[in-house]
CSV table of C-alpha atoms in Angstrom, one decimal:
chain,number,residue,atom,x,y,z
K,511,MET,CA,18.0,-16.7,12.1
K,512,SER,CA,16.2,-18.6,9.0
K,513,SER,CA,14.7,-16.7,6.1
K,514,LYS,CA,11.4,-18.3,7.0
K,515,SER,CA,11.4,-16.8,10.5
K,516,ARG,CA,12.7,-13.3,9.3
K,517,LYS,CA,9.7,-11.4,7.0
K,518,LYS,CA,10.7,-8.3,5.1
K,519,VAL,CA,7.8,-5.9,4.8
K,520,LEU,CA,7.8,-2.5,3.1
K,521,LEU,CA,5.4,0.1,4.0
K,522,MET,CA,5.0,2.9,1.2
K,523,GLY,CA,3.1,5.6,-0.1
K,524,LYS,CA,3.3,9.5,-1.1
K,525,SER,CA,4.1,11.6,1.9
K,526,GLY,CA,0.9,12.5,4.2
K,527,SER,CA,-0.8,9.4,3.3
K,528,GLY,CA,-0.6,8.1,6.9
K,529,LYS,CA,2.0,5.4,7.0
K,530,THR,CA,3.9,6.5,10.3
K,531,SER,CA,0.6,7.3,12.0
K,532,MET,CA,-0.8,3.8,11.8
K,533,ARG,CA,2.5,2.2,12.2
K,534,ALA,CA,2.7,4.1,15.8
K,535,ILE,CA,-1.2,3.0,16.5
K,536,ILE,CA,-0.4,-0.9,15.8
K,537,PHE,CA,3.1,-1.3,16.9
K,538,LYS,CA,3.7,1.7,19.5
K,539,SER,CA,0.4,1.7,20.9
K,540,GLN,CA,-0.3,5.0,20.6
K,541,LEU,CA,-3.8,6.9,20.4
K,542,ALA,CA,-5.0,8.1,17.1
K,543,ALA,CA,-5.5,11.4,18.6
K,544,ASP,CA,-1.5,11.7,19.5
K,545,THR,CA,-0.5,10.9,15.8
K,546,ARG,CA,-0.8,14.3,14.7
K,547,ARG,CA,2.5,15.3,16.5
K,548,LEU,CA,4.3,12.8,14.4
K,549,GLY,CA,7.0,14.3,11.9
K,550,ALA,CA,7.4,12.7,8.3
K,551,THR,CA,9.6,9.7,7.6
K,552,ILE,CA,13.3,10.7,6.8
K,553,ASP,CA,14.6,8.3,3.9
K,554,VAL,CA,13.7,4.8,5.3
K,555,GLU,CA,13.0,3.8,9.0
K,556,SER,CA,13.4,0.3,9.8
K,557,SER,CA,12.4,-1.9,12.7
K,558,GLN,CA,12.3,-4.9,13.9
K,559,ILE,CA,9.2,-6.7,15.7
K,560,LYS,CA,8.9,-9.8,17.2
K,561,PHE,CA,5.9,-12.2,16.6
K,562,LEU,CA,5.3,-15.5,18.3
K,563,GLY,CA,9.0,-16.0,19.4
K,564,GLY,CA,10.7,-16.7,16.6
K,565,LEU,CA,9.3,-14.9,13.7
K,566,ARG,CA,10.6,-11.3,13.0
K,567,LEU,CA,9.2,-8.8,11.0
K,568,ASP,CA,11.3,-6.3,9.3
K,569,LEU,CA,9.4,-3.4,8.6
K,570,TRP,CA,10.7,-0.9,6.4
K,571,ASP,CA,8.7,2.3,6.6
K,572,CYS,CA,9.8,4.5,3.3
K,573,GLY,CA,9.5,8.2,3.1
K,574,GLY,CA,7.0,9.3,0.9
K,575,GLN,CA,8.5,12.6,-0.3
K,576,ASP,CA,9.0,13.0,-3.8
K,577,SER,CA,13.0,12.8,-3.7
K,578,PHE,CA,12.9,9.9,-1.2
K,579,MET,CA,10.3,8.1,-3.5
K,580,ASP,CA,12.8,8.8,-6.6
K,581,SER,CA,15.8,7.6,-4.4
K,582,HIS,CA,13.7,4.0,-3.6
K,583,LEU,CA,13.1,3.6,-7.1
K,584,THR,CA,16.5,4.3,-8.7
K,585,ALA,CA,19.7,4.0,-6.6
K,586,GLN,CA,18.2,2.4,-3.7
K,587,SER,CA,16.2,0.0,-5.7
K,588,SER,CA,18.2,-3.3,-5.1
K,589,THR,CA,18.4,-2.7,-1.3
K,590,VAL,CA,14.6,-1.6,-0.5
K,591,PHE,CA,12.7,-4.0,-2.9
K,592,ARG,CA,14.8,-7.3,-3.1
K,593,SER,CA,13.7,-10.1,-1.0
K,594,VAL,CA,10.6,-8.8,0.2
K,595,HIS,CA,7.8,-10.7,1.6
K,596,SER,CA,4.8,-8.4,1.6
K,597,LEU,CA,4.4,-4.6,0.1
K,598,ILE,CA,1.6,-2.6,2.0
K,599,TYR,CA,1.0,0.5,-0.2
K,600,ILE,CA,-0.9,3.3,1.5
K,601,PHE,CA,-3.1,5.8,-0.6
K,602,ASP,CA,-4.7,9.3,0.5
K,603,ALA,CA,-8.5,8.6,-0.2
K,604,GLU,CA,-9.0,12.5,-0.3
K,605,SER,CA,-5.9,13.1,-2.2
K,606,PRO,CA,-6.6,15.1,-5.7
K,607,GLU,CA,-3.9,12.9,-7.5
K,608,LEU,CA,-5.2,9.7,-6.4
K,609,LEU,CA,-5.6,8.2,-9.6
K,610,THR,CA,-3.0,9.9,-11.5
K,611,SER,CA,0.7,10.8,-9.8
K,612,ASP,CA,-0.1,8.8,-6.8
K,613,THR,CA,-1.1,5.7,-8.8
K,614,VAL,CA,2.0,6.3,-11.1
K,615,TYR,CA,4.3,6.0,-8.1
K,616,PHE,CA,2.6,2.7,-7.2
K,617,LEU,CA,3.1,1.2,-10.4
K,618,LYS,CA,6.6,2.0,-10.3
K,619,CYS,CA,6.7,0.3,-7.1
K,620,LEU,CA,5.2,-2.9,-8.5
K,621,ARG,CA,7.9,-2.5,-11.7
K,622,ALA,CA,10.7,-2.3,-9.0
K,623,LEU,CA,9.2,-5.4,-6.9
K,624,ARG,CA,8.7,-7.6,-9.9
K,625,ASP,CA,12.3,-6.7,-11.3
K,626,GLN,CA,14.0,-7.7,-8.0
K,627,ASN,CA,11.9,-10.5,-7.0
K,628,PRO,CA,11.5,-12.3,-10.3
K,629,SER,CA,9.2,-15.1,-8.9
K,630,SER,CA,6.3,-12.4,-8.4
K,631,SER,CA,5.7,-12.3,-12.1
K,632,SER,CA,4.2,-15.8,-12.0
K,633,SER,CA,2.0,-15.2,-9.0
K,634,ALA,CA,-1.5,-15.7,-8.7
K,635,ALA,CA,-4.2,-13.5,-9.7
K,636,PRO,CA,-5.2,-10.9,-7.2
K,637,ALA,CA,-8.1,-11.8,-4.6
K,638,ALA,CA,-11.4,-9.9,-4.4
K,639,ASN,CA,-11.7,-7.3,-1.6
K,640,GLY,CA,-12.8,-9.2,1.5
K,641,SER,CA,-12.1,-12.7,0.2
K,642,PRO,CA,-10.0,-15.0,2.1
K,643,ALA,CA,-6.0,-15.2,1.5
K,644,PRO,CA,-4.4,-16.7,-1.6
K,645,THR,CA,-3.7,-20.4,-1.2
K,646,SER,CA,0.1,-20.0,-2.0
K,647,ALA,CA,2.2,-18.5,0.4
K,648,PRO,CA,3.3,-15.0,-0.4
K,649,GLY,CA,7.4,-15.1,-0.7
K,650,GLU,CA,7.6,-18.4,-1.9
K,651,ASP,CA,6.1,-19.9,-4.9
K,652,GLY,CA,3.8,-16.9,-5.2
K,653,GLY,CA,6.2,-14.2,-4.9
K,654,PRO,CA,5.5,-11.2,-2.8
K,655,MET,CA,2.1,-10.1,-1.9
K,656,VAL,CA,0.9,-6.4,-2.2
K,657,PHE,CA,-1.7,-4.9,0.3
K,658,VAL,CA,-3.2,-1.8,-1.0
K,659,LEU,CA,-4.7,0.4,1.8
K,660,LEU,CA,-7.1,3.2,0.8
K,661,HIS,CA,-6.4,5.5,3.9
K,662,LYS,CA,-8.4,8.3,5.9
K,663,MET,CA,-11.7,6.9,4.5
K,664,ASP,CA,-13.2,8.5,7.6
K,665,LEU,CA,-13.3,11.6,5.2
K,666,VAL,CA,-15.2,10.0,2.7
K,667,PRO,CA,-19.0,9.8,3.3
K,668,VAL,CA,-20.4,6.7,4.4
K,669,ASP,CA,-22.7,5.8,1.7
K,670,LEU,CA,-20.1,6.6,-0.5
K,671,GLN,CA,-17.1,4.4,1.1
K,672,ALA,CA,-17.9,1.3,-0.6
K,673,SER,CA,-18.5,2.3,-4.4
K,674,LYS,CA,-15.1,4.7,-3.9
K,675,LEU,CA,-13.0,1.5,-2.6
K,676,ALA,CA,-14.6,-0.8,-5.4
K,677,GLU,CA,-14.0,1.8,-8.2
K,678,PHE,CA,-10.1,2.7,-6.9
K,679,GLU,CA,-9.5,-1.3,-6.9
K,680,ASN,CA,-11.0,-1.9,-10.3
K,681,GLU,CA,-8.9,1.2,-11.9
K,682,VAL,CA,-5.7,0.5,-10.1
K,683,THR,CA,-5.8,-3.2,-10.7
K,684,LYS,CA,-6.4,-2.5,-14.3
K,685,LYS,CA,-3.6,-0.4,-14.8
K,686,ALA,CA,-1.3,-2.8,-13.0
K,687,ARG,CA,-2.1,-5.6,-14.9
K,688,GLU,CA,-1.7,-3.3,-18.3
K,689,GLY,CA,1.8,-2.6,-16.8
K,690,GLY,CA,2.4,-6.2,-16.7
K,691,TYR,CA,2.2,-7.0,-13.1
K,692,LYS,CA,1.0,-10.1,-12.3
K,693,GLY,CA,1.3,-10.6,-8.3
K,694,GLY,CA,-1.1,-10.8,-5.8
K,695,MET,CA,-3.0,-7.7,-4.4
K,696,GLN,CA,-5.7,-6.9,-1.7
K,697,PHE,CA,-7.6,-3.9,-1.3
K,698,TYR,CA,-8.8,-2.5,2.0
K,699,GLY,CA,-10.2,1.0,3.1
K,700,THR,CA,-8.9,1.9,6.6
K,701,SER,CA,-9.0,5.3,9.1
K,702,ILE,CA,-7.1,5.4,12.0
K,703,TRP,CA,-10.3,6.6,13.6
K,704,ASN,CA,-12.0,3.1,14.0
K,705,GLU,CA,-11.3,-0.9,13.5
K,706,THR,CA,-10.9,-0.8,9.9
K,707,LEU,CA,-7.1,-0.3,10.5
K,708,TYR,CA,-7.1,-3.5,12.8
K,709,LYS,CA,-8.8,-5.4,10.1
K,710,ALA,CA,-6.4,-4.7,7.5
K,711,TRP,CA,-3.3,-5.3,9.4
K,712,SER,CA,-4.8,-8.4,11.0
K,713,ILE,CA,-5.1,-9.7,7.4
K,714,VAL,CA,-1.4,-8.6,6.7
K,715,ILE,CA,0.1,-10.3,9.7
K,716,SER,CA,-1.9,-13.7,9.0
K,717,HIS,CA,0.2,-13.8,5.8
K,718,LEU,CA,3.3,-13.9,7.8
K,719,MET,CA,2.4,-16.5,10.3
K,720,PRO,CA,3.6,-20.0,9.7
K,721,SER,CA,1.4,-23.1,10.6
K,722,LEU,CA,-1.9,-21.0,10.6
K,723,ALA,CA,-4.0,-23.9,8.9
K,724,SER,CA,-2.7,-26.3,11.9
K,725,LEU,CA,-3.4,-23.6,14.4
K,726,ARG,CA,-7.1,-23.5,13.3
K,727,THR,CA,-7.3,-27.2,13.9
K,728,HIS,CA,-6.0,-26.9,17.8
K,729,LEU,CA,-8.3,-23.8,18.0
K,730,ASN,CA,-11.4,-25.9,16.9
K,731,SER,CA,-10.2,-28.7,19.0
K,732,PHE,CA,-10.1,-26.6,22.1
K,733,LEU,CA,-13.5,-24.7,21.0
K,734,SER,CA,-15.3,-28.4,21.2
K,735,LEU,CA,-13.5,-29.2,24.6
K,736,SER,CA,-14.4,-25.9,26.2
K,737,SER,CA,-18.4,-26.1,25.0
K,738,ALA,CA,-17.7,-22.6,23.6
K,739,SER,CA,-19.2,-20.5,21.1
K,740,GLU,CA,-16.3,-18.8,19.4
K,741,ILE,CA,-12.5,-18.4,20.1
K,742,VAL,CA,-10.2,-15.5,19.3
K,743,LEU,CA,-6.6,-15.5,19.1
K,744,PHE,CA,-4.8,-12.3,19.2
K,745,GLU,CA,-0.9,-11.2,19.3
K,746,ARG,CA,0.1,-10.0,22.2
K,747,THR,CA,1.7,-6.8,21.8
K,748,THR,CA,-0.4,-5.5,19.0
K,749,PHE,CA,-3.6,-7.4,19.8
K,750,LEU,CA,-4.0,-8.0,16.1
K,751,VAL,CA,-6.1,-11.1,15.3
K,752,ILE,CA,-4.2,-14.1,14.3
K,753,SER,CA,-6.9,-16.8,14.0
K,754,SER,CA,-10.4,-17.5,15.1
K,755,VAL,CA,-13.1,-20.0,14.9
K,756,THR,CA,-16.6,-20.2,15.7
K,757,ASN,CA,-19.3,-23.1,16.8
K,758,GLU,CA,-20.7,-23.5,13.1
K,759,ASP,CA,-24.0,-25.0,14.8
K,760,GLU,CA,-24.7,-21.8,16.8
K,761,SER,CA,-23.6,-19.3,14.1
K,762,HIS,CA,-26.8,-20.0,12.0
K,763,ASP,CA,-28.8,-18.9,15.1
K,764,THR,CA,-26.8,-15.8,16.1
K,765,GLU,CA,-26.2,-12.4,14.2
K,766,TRP,CA,-22.4,-12.0,14.6
K,767,ASP,CA,-21.4,-8.3,14.2
K,768,GLU,CA,-18.9,-8.7,11.4
K,769,ARG,CA,-16.4,-6.1,13.0
K,770,ARG,CA,-16.3,-7.7,16.3
K,771,PHE,CA,-13.0,-8.7,16.4
K,772,GLU,CA,-11.2,-5.6,15.1
K,773,ARG,CA,-13.3,-3.7,17.8
K,774,ILE,CA,-12.2,-6.0,20.5
K,775,SER,CA,-8.8,-5.1,19.4
K,776,THR,CA,-9.3,-1.5,19.4
K,777,MET,CA,-11.0,-1.5,22.8
K,778,VAL,CA,-8.4,-4.1,24.4
K,779,LYS,CA,-5.5,-1.9,23.3
K,780,ALA,CA,-7.0,1.4,24.8
K,781,PHE,CA,-7.9,-0.3,27.9
K,782,LYS,CA,-4.3,-1.7,28.2
K,783,LEU,CA,-3.0,1.8,27.5
K,784,GLY,CA,-5.3,3.2,30.4
K,785,CYS,CA,-4.0,0.6,32.9
K,786,SER,CA,-0.2,1.4,32.1
K,787,LYS,CA,-1.0,5.1,32.6
K,788,ILE,CA,-1.8,4.3,36.5
K,789,ARG,CA,0.9,1.7,36.7
K,790,SER,CA,-1.3,-1.2,36.8
K,791,PRO,CA,-0.3,-3.8,34.2
K,792,PHE,CA,-3.3,-5.6,32.3
K,793,SER,CA,-3.3,-9.2,33.2
K,794,SER,CA,-7.1,-10.7,32.2
K,795,LEU,CA,-10.4,-9.7,31.5
K,796,THR,CA,-13.8,-11.5,32.4
K,797,VAL,CA,-17.3,-10.4,31.3
K,798,SER,CA,-20.7,-12.2,32.4
K,799,THR,CA,-23.8,-11.4,31.2
K,800,PRO,CA,-27.3,-13.4,31.5
K,801,HIS,CA,-26.6,-14.3,27.5
K,802,TYR,CA,-22.9,-15.1,27.4
K,803,THR,CA,-19.8,-15.6,29.4
K,804,ALA,CA,-16.2,-14.1,27.8
K,805,VAL,CA,-12.9,-14.8,29.4
K,806,LEU,CA,-9.6,-12.9,27.7
K,807,ASP,CA,-6.4,-14.2,29.0
K,808,ALA,CA,-2.8,-14.9,28.1
K,809,LEU,CA,-2.2,-18.1,26.3
K,810,THR,CA,1.3,-18.5,25.5
K,811,PRO,CA,4.1,-15.6,26.0
K,812,GLU,CA,3.3,-14.3,22.7
K,813,THR,CA,-0.4,-14.6,22.5
K,814,TYR,CA,-3.9,-13.9,24.4
K,815,ILE,CA,-7.2,-16.0,23.8
K,816,LEU,CA,-10.5,-14.9,24.0
K,817,VAL,CA,-13.2,-17.9,24.8
K,818,VAL,CA,-17.0,-16.6,24.4
K,819,ALA,CA,-19.5,-19.1,25.6
K,820,LYS,CA,-23.3,-19.0,25.7
K,821,GLY,CA,-25.2,-20.4,28.5
K,822,ALA,CA,-24.7,-21.0,32.3
K,823,ILE,CA,-21.0,-21.7,31.8
K,824,GLN,CA,-19.0,-20.2,34.8
K,825,PRO,CA,-16.0,-18.1,34.0
K,826,ALA,CA,-14.1,-20.2,36.3
K,827,ALA,CA,-14.6,-23.2,33.9
K,828,LEU,CA,-13.1,-21.2,30.8
K,829,GLU,CA,-10.2,-19.8,33.0
K,830,LEU,CA,-9.4,-23.3,34.1
K,831,ASN,CA,-9.4,-24.7,30.2
K,832,ILE,CA,-7.3,-21.7,29.1
K,833,ARG,CA,-4.7,-22.6,31.9
K,834,LEU,CA,-5.0,-26.3,31.0
K,835,GLY,CA,-4.4,-25.6,27.3
K,836,ARG,CA,-1.3,-23.2,27.9
K,837,PRO,CA,1.3,-26.2,27.7
K,838,HIS,CA,-0.2,-27.6,24.8
K,839,PHE,CA,-0.2,-24.2,22.5
K,840,ALA,CA,3.2,-23.4,23.9
K,841,LYS,CA,4.6,-26.5,22.4
K,842,LEU,CA,2.6,-25.9,19.2
K,843,GLU,CA,3.8,-22.4,18.8
K,844,ALA,CA,7.7,-23.7,19.5
K,845,ILE,CA,7.0,-26.3,16.8
K,846,GLY,CA,5.4,-23.9,14.6
K,847,MET,CA,8.4,-21.4,14.7
K,848,GLY,CA,11.0,-24.4,14.3
K,849,ARG,CA,12.3,-24.0,17.8
């Protein structure tokens, strides 16, 4: 398997920050309430997760106890930090040492990442929170990308969450730049109890996807041919959002919920889990109201597609368009993965 289709991603953070819980929710379809029974990660747990047929995510969940963190940064540094595509670092939003010892460990990880991946020193400046991803591809000329998740934000009062994240981002970015790290960083506030976790991880996964710009072009064509208002593409197993397109002519007249995609991911994952418990596998979903029609169905062996249309469009018409589009997108997927 080529290096382009195999991506090494580090999941790091101090013990108790929530790394293993979010991994179980995203990749093992566990409910948030069930993660309380999970134990702490010992040393490094490596798992290989397949996306879109040929893309393999090598996810390294690194134990966050002080002894393990010290080992990762010294004896295991070349093993852990070499050839990394992306680093996902988790901070506990309620930690009393958030901007002291917790940040010190993070800065040490950035230093190790830079030393083991020299190209990261020339990476682009960080993107602002919530902004589009950098144009240069992480792991190539831009070096590894760093995603910083300020986790357990549900414990922070709602009216203080935005300011806490902004203050944290400014302070950590300042310290990272002062320490000589010039690589790209993006910051997100997350919680296992709402859709913010899916939003952050969808952005992470989008950085791993090949030919994403080309995929959006084809989705736009499908949107036009289907007379749809919006199309969302999900990865089949995790139900993370891969890409989405919206009819610009209608978007000006519609108040879209900014978190709609992540909320759909959360609801569908919960619904699929409920189906599996009664031994009734999830296949597709159709919703019809006087205002819109929505069809969620498999598009390729690795993806699901959600097609939303306004007006008097029959579900059968959307289902037919999805069925007719499957061979094209399956071929596009294979080309993108180099198969």
